[in-house]
mmCIF file with all atom_site columns, C-alpha atoms in Angstrom:
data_model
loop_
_atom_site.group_PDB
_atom_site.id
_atom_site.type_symbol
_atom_site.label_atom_id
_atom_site.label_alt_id
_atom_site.label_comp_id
_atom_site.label_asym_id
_atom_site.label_entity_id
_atom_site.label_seq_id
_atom_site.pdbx_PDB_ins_code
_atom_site.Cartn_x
_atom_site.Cartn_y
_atom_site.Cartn_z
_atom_site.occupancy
_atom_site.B_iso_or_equiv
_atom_site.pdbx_formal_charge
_atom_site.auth_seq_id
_atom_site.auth_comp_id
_atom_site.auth_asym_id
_atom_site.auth_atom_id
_atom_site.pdbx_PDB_model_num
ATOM 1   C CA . UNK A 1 1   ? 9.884  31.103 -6.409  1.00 38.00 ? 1   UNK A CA 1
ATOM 2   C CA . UNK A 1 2   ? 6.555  29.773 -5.040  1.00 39.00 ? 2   UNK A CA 1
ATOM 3   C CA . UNK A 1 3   ? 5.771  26.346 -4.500  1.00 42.00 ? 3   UNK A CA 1
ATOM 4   C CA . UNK A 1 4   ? 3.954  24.564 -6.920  1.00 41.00 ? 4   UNK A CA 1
ATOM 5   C CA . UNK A 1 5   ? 0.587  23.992 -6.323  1.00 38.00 ? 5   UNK A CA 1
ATOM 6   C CA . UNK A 1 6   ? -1.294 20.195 -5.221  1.00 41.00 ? 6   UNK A CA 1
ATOM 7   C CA . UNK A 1 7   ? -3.694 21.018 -7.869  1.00 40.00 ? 7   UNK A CA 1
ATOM 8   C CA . UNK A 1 8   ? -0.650 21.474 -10.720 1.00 45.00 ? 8   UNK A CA 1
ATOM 9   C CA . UNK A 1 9   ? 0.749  18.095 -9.926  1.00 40.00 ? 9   UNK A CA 1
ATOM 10  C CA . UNK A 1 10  ? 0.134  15.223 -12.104 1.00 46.00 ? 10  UNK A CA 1
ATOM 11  C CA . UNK A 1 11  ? 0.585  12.891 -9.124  1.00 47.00 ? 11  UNK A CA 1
ATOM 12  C CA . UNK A 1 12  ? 0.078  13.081 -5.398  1.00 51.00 ? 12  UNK A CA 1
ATOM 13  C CA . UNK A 1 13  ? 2.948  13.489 -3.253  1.00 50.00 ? 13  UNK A CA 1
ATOM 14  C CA . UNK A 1 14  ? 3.319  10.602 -0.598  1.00 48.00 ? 14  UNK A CA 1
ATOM 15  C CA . UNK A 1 15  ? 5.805  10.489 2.447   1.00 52.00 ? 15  UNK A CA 1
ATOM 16  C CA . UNK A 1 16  ? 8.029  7.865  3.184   1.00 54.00 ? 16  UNK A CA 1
ATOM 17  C CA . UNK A 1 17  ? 8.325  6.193  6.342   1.00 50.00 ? 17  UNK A CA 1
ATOM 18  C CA . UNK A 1 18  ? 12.168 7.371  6.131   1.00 57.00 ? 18  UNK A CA 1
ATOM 19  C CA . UNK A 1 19  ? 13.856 10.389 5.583   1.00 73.00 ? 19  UNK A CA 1
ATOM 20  C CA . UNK A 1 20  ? 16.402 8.898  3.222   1.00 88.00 ? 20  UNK A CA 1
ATOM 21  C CA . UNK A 1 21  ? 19.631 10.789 2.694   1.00 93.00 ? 21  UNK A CA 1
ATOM 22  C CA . UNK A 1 22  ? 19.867 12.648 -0.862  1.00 95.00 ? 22  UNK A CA 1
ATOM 23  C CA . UNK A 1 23  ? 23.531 13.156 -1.458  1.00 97.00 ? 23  UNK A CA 1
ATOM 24  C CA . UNK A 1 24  ? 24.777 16.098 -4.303  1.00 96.00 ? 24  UNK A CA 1
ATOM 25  C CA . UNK A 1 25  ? 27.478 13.942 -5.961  1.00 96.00 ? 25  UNK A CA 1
ATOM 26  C CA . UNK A 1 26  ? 29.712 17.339 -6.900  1.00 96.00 ? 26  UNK A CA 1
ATOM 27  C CA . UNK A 1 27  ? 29.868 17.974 -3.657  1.00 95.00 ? 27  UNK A CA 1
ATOM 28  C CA . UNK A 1 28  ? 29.895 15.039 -1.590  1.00 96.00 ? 28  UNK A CA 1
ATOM 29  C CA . UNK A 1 29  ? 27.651 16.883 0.651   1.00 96.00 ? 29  UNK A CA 1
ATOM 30  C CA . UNK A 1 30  ? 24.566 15.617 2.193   1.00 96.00 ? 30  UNK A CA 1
ATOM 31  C CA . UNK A 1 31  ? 22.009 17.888 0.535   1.00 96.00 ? 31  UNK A CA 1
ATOM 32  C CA . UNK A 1 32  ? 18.717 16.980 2.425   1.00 96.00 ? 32  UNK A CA 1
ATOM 33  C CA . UNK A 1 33  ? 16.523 14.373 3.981   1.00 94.00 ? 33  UNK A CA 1
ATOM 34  C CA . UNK A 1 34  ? 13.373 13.191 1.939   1.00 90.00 ? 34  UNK A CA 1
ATOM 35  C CA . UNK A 1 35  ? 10.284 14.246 3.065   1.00 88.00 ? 35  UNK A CA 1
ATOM 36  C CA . UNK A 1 36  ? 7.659  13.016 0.458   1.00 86.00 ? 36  UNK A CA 1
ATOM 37  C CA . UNK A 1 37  ? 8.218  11.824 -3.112  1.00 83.00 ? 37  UNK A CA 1
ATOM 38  C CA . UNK A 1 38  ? 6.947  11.412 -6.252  1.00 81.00 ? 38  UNK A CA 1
ATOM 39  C CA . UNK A 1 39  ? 8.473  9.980  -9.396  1.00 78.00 ? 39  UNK A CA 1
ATOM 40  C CA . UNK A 1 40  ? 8.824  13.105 -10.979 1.00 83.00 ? 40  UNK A CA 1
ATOM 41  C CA . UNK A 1 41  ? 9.815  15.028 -7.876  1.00 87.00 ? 41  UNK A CA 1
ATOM 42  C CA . UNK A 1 42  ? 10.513 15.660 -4.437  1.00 91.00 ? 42  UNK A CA 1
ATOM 43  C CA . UNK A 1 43  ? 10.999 17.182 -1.152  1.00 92.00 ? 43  UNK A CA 1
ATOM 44  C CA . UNK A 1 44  ? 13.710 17.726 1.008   1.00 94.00 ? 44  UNK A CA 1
ATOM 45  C CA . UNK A 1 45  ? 14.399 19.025 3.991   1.00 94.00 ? 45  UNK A CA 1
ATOM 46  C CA . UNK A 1 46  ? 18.242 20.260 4.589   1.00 95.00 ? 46  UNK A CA 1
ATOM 47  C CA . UNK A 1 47  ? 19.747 21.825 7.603   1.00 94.00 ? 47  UNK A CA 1
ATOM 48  C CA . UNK A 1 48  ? 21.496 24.769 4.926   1.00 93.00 ? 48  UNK A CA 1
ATOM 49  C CA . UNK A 1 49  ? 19.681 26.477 2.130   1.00 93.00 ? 49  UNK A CA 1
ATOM 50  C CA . UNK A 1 50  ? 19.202 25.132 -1.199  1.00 94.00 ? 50  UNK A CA 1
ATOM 51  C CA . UNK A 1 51  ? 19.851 27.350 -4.187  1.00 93.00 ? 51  UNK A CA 1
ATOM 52  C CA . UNK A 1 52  ? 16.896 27.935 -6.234  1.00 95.00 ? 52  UNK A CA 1
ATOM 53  C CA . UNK A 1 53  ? 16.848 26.770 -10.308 1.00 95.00 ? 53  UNK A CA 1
ATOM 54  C CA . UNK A 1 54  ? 20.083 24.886 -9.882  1.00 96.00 ? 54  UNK A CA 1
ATOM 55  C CA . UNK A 1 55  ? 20.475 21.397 -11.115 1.00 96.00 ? 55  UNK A CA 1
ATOM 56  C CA . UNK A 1 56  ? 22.131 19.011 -8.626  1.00 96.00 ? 56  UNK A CA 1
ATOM 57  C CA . UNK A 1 57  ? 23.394 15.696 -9.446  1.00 95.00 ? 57  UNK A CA 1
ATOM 58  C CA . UNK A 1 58  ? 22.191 13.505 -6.443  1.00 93.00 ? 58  UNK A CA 1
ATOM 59  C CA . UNK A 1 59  ? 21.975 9.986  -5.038  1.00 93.00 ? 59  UNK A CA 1
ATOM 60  C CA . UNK A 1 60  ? 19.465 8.432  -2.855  1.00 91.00 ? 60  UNK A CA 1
ATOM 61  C CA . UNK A 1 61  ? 20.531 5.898  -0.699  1.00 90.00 ? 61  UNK A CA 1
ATOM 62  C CA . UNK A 1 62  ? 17.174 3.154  -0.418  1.00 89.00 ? 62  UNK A CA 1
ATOM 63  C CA . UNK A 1 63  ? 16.372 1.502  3.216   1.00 84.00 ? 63  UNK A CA 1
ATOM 64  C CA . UNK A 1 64  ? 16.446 -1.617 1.512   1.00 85.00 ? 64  UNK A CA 1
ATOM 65  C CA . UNK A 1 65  ? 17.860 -3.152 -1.822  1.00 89.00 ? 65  UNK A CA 1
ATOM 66  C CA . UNK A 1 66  ? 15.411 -2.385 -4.522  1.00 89.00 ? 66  UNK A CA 1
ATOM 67  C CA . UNK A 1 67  ? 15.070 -4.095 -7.721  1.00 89.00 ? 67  UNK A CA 1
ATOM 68  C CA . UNK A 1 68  ? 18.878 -4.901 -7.158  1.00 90.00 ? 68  UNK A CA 1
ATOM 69  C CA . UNK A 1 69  ? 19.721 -1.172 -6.227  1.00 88.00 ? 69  UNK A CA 1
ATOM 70  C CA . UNK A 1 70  ? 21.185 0.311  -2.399  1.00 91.00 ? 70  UNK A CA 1
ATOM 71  C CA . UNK A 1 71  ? 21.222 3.742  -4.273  1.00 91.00 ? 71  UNK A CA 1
ATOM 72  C CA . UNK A 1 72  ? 19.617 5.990  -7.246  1.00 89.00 ? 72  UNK A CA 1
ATOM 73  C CA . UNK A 1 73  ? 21.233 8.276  -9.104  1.00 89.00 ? 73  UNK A CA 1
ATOM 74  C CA . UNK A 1 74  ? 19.510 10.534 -10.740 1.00 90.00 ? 74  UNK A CA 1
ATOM 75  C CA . UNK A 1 75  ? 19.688 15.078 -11.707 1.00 92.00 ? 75  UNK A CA 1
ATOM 76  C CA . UNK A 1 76  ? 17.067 17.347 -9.805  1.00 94.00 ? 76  UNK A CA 1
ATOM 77  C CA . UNK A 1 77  ? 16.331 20.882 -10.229 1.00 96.00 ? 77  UNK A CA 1
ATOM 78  C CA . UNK A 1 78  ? 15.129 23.232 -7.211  1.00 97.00 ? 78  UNK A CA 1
ATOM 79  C CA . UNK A 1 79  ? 11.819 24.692 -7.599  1.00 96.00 ? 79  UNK A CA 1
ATOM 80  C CA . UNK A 1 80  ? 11.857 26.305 -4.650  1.00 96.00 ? 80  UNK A CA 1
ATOM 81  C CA . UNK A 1 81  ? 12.859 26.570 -1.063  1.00 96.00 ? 81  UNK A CA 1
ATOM 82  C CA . UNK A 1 82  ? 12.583 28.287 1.974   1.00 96.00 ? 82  UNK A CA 1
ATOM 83  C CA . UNK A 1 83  ? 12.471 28.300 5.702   1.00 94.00 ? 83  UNK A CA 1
ATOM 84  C CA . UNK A 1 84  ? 10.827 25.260 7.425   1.00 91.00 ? 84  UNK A CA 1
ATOM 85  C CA . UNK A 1 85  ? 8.118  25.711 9.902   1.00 87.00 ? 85  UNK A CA 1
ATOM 86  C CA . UNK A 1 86  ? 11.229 24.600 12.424  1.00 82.00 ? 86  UNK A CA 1
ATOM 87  C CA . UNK A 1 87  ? 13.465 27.633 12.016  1.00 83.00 ? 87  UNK A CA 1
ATOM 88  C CA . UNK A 1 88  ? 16.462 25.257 12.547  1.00 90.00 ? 88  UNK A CA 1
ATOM 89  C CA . UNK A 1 89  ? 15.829 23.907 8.685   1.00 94.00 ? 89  UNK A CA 1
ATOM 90  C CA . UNK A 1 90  ? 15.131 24.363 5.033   1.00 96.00 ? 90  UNK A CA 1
ATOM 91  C CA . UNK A 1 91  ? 12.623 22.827 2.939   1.00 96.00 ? 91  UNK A CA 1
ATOM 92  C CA . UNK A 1 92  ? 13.276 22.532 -0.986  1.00 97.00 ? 92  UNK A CA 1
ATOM 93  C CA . UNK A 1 93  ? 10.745 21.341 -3.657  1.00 96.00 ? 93  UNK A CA 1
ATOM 94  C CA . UNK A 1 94  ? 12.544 19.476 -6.732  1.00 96.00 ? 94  UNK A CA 1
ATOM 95  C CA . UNK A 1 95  ? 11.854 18.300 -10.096 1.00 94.00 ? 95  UNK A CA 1
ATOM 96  C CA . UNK A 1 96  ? 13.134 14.869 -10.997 1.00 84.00 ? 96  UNK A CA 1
ATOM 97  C CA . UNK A 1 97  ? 15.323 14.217 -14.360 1.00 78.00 ? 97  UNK A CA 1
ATOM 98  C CA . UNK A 1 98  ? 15.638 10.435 -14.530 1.00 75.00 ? 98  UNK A CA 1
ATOM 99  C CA . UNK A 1 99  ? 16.676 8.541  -16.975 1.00 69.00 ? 99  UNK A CA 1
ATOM 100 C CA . UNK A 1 100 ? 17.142 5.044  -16.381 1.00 81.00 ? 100 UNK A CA 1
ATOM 101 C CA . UNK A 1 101 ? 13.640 3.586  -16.649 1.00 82.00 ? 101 UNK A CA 1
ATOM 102 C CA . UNK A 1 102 ? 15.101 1.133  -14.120 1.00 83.00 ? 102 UNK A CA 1
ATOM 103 C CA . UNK A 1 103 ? 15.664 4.134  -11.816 1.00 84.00 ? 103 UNK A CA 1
ATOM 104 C CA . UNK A 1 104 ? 11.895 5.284  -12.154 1.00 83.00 ? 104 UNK A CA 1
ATOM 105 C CA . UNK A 1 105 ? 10.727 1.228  -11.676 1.00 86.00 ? 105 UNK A CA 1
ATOM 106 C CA . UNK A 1 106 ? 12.611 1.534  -7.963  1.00 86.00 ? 106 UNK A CA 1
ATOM 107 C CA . UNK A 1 107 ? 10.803 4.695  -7.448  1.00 82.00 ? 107 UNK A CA 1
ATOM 108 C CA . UNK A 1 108 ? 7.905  3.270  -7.931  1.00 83.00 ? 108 UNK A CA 1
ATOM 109 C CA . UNK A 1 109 ? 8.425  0.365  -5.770  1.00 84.00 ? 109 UNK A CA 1
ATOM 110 C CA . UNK A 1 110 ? 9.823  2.642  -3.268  1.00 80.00 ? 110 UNK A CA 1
ATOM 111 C CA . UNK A 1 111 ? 6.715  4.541  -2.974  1.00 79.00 ? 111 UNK A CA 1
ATOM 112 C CA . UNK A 1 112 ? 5.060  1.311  -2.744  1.00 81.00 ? 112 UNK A CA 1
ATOM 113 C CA . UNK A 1 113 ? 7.114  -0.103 -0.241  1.00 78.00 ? 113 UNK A CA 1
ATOM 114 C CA . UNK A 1 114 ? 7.788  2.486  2.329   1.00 73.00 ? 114 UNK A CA 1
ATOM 115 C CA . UNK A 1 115 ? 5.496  5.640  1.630   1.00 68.00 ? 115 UNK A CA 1
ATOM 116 C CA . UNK A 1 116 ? 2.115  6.356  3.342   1.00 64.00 ? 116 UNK A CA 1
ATOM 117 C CA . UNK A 1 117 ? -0.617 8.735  3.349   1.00 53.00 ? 117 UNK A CA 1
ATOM 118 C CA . UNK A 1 118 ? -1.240 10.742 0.346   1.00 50.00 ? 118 UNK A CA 1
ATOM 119 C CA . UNK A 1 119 ? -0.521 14.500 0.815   1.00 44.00 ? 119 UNK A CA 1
#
């Protein structure tokens, strides 16, 4: 599957000044580092593949306690992936399925704290 587009997005994706760690809670397994964020999605970039149209159950773990939260929890479903531009990783665009709307408020101030530069 393709990436999706800049132009489809609702919002822009910004980077973080961190590549938090995005855990798959079935597995244990660190599934990727993020590379840019939005509160409806992501990207990550993992050191193994990432399987395509599968929903993972994941947790971020935050630089810094936000809004009284080390971690989110929250389900994302790959878009897409493929090979990075460095052949020794993968890159994987996901859509976020939050809940909590106190999960989406420390998105938001995550992106406010520690992103930069719109993409």
């Amino acid at each position: 599957m393709q990436p999706i587009h800049a132009d489809k997005r609702s919002q822009k994706r910004r980077n973080t000044i961190y590549y938090l760690e995005v855990y798959d809670l079935d597995s244990g397994q660190l599934l990727g580092r993020l590379a840019d964020i939005t509160v409806q999605g992501m990207l990550l970039l993992s050191e193994s593949p990432i399987v395509p149209e599968r929903t993972y159950k994941c947790r971020m773990v935050l630089p810094a306690e936000i809004l009284g939260r080390g971690n989110i929890l929250f389900d994302a479903t790959c878009v897409w992936s493929r090979k990075a531009l460095n052949d020794d990783f993968f890159e994987a665009g996901f859509r976020s399925l939050i809940a909590d709307p106190g999960d989406i408020d420390a998105i938001e101030m995550l992106i406010q704290r520690f992103a930069f530069n719109d993409l």
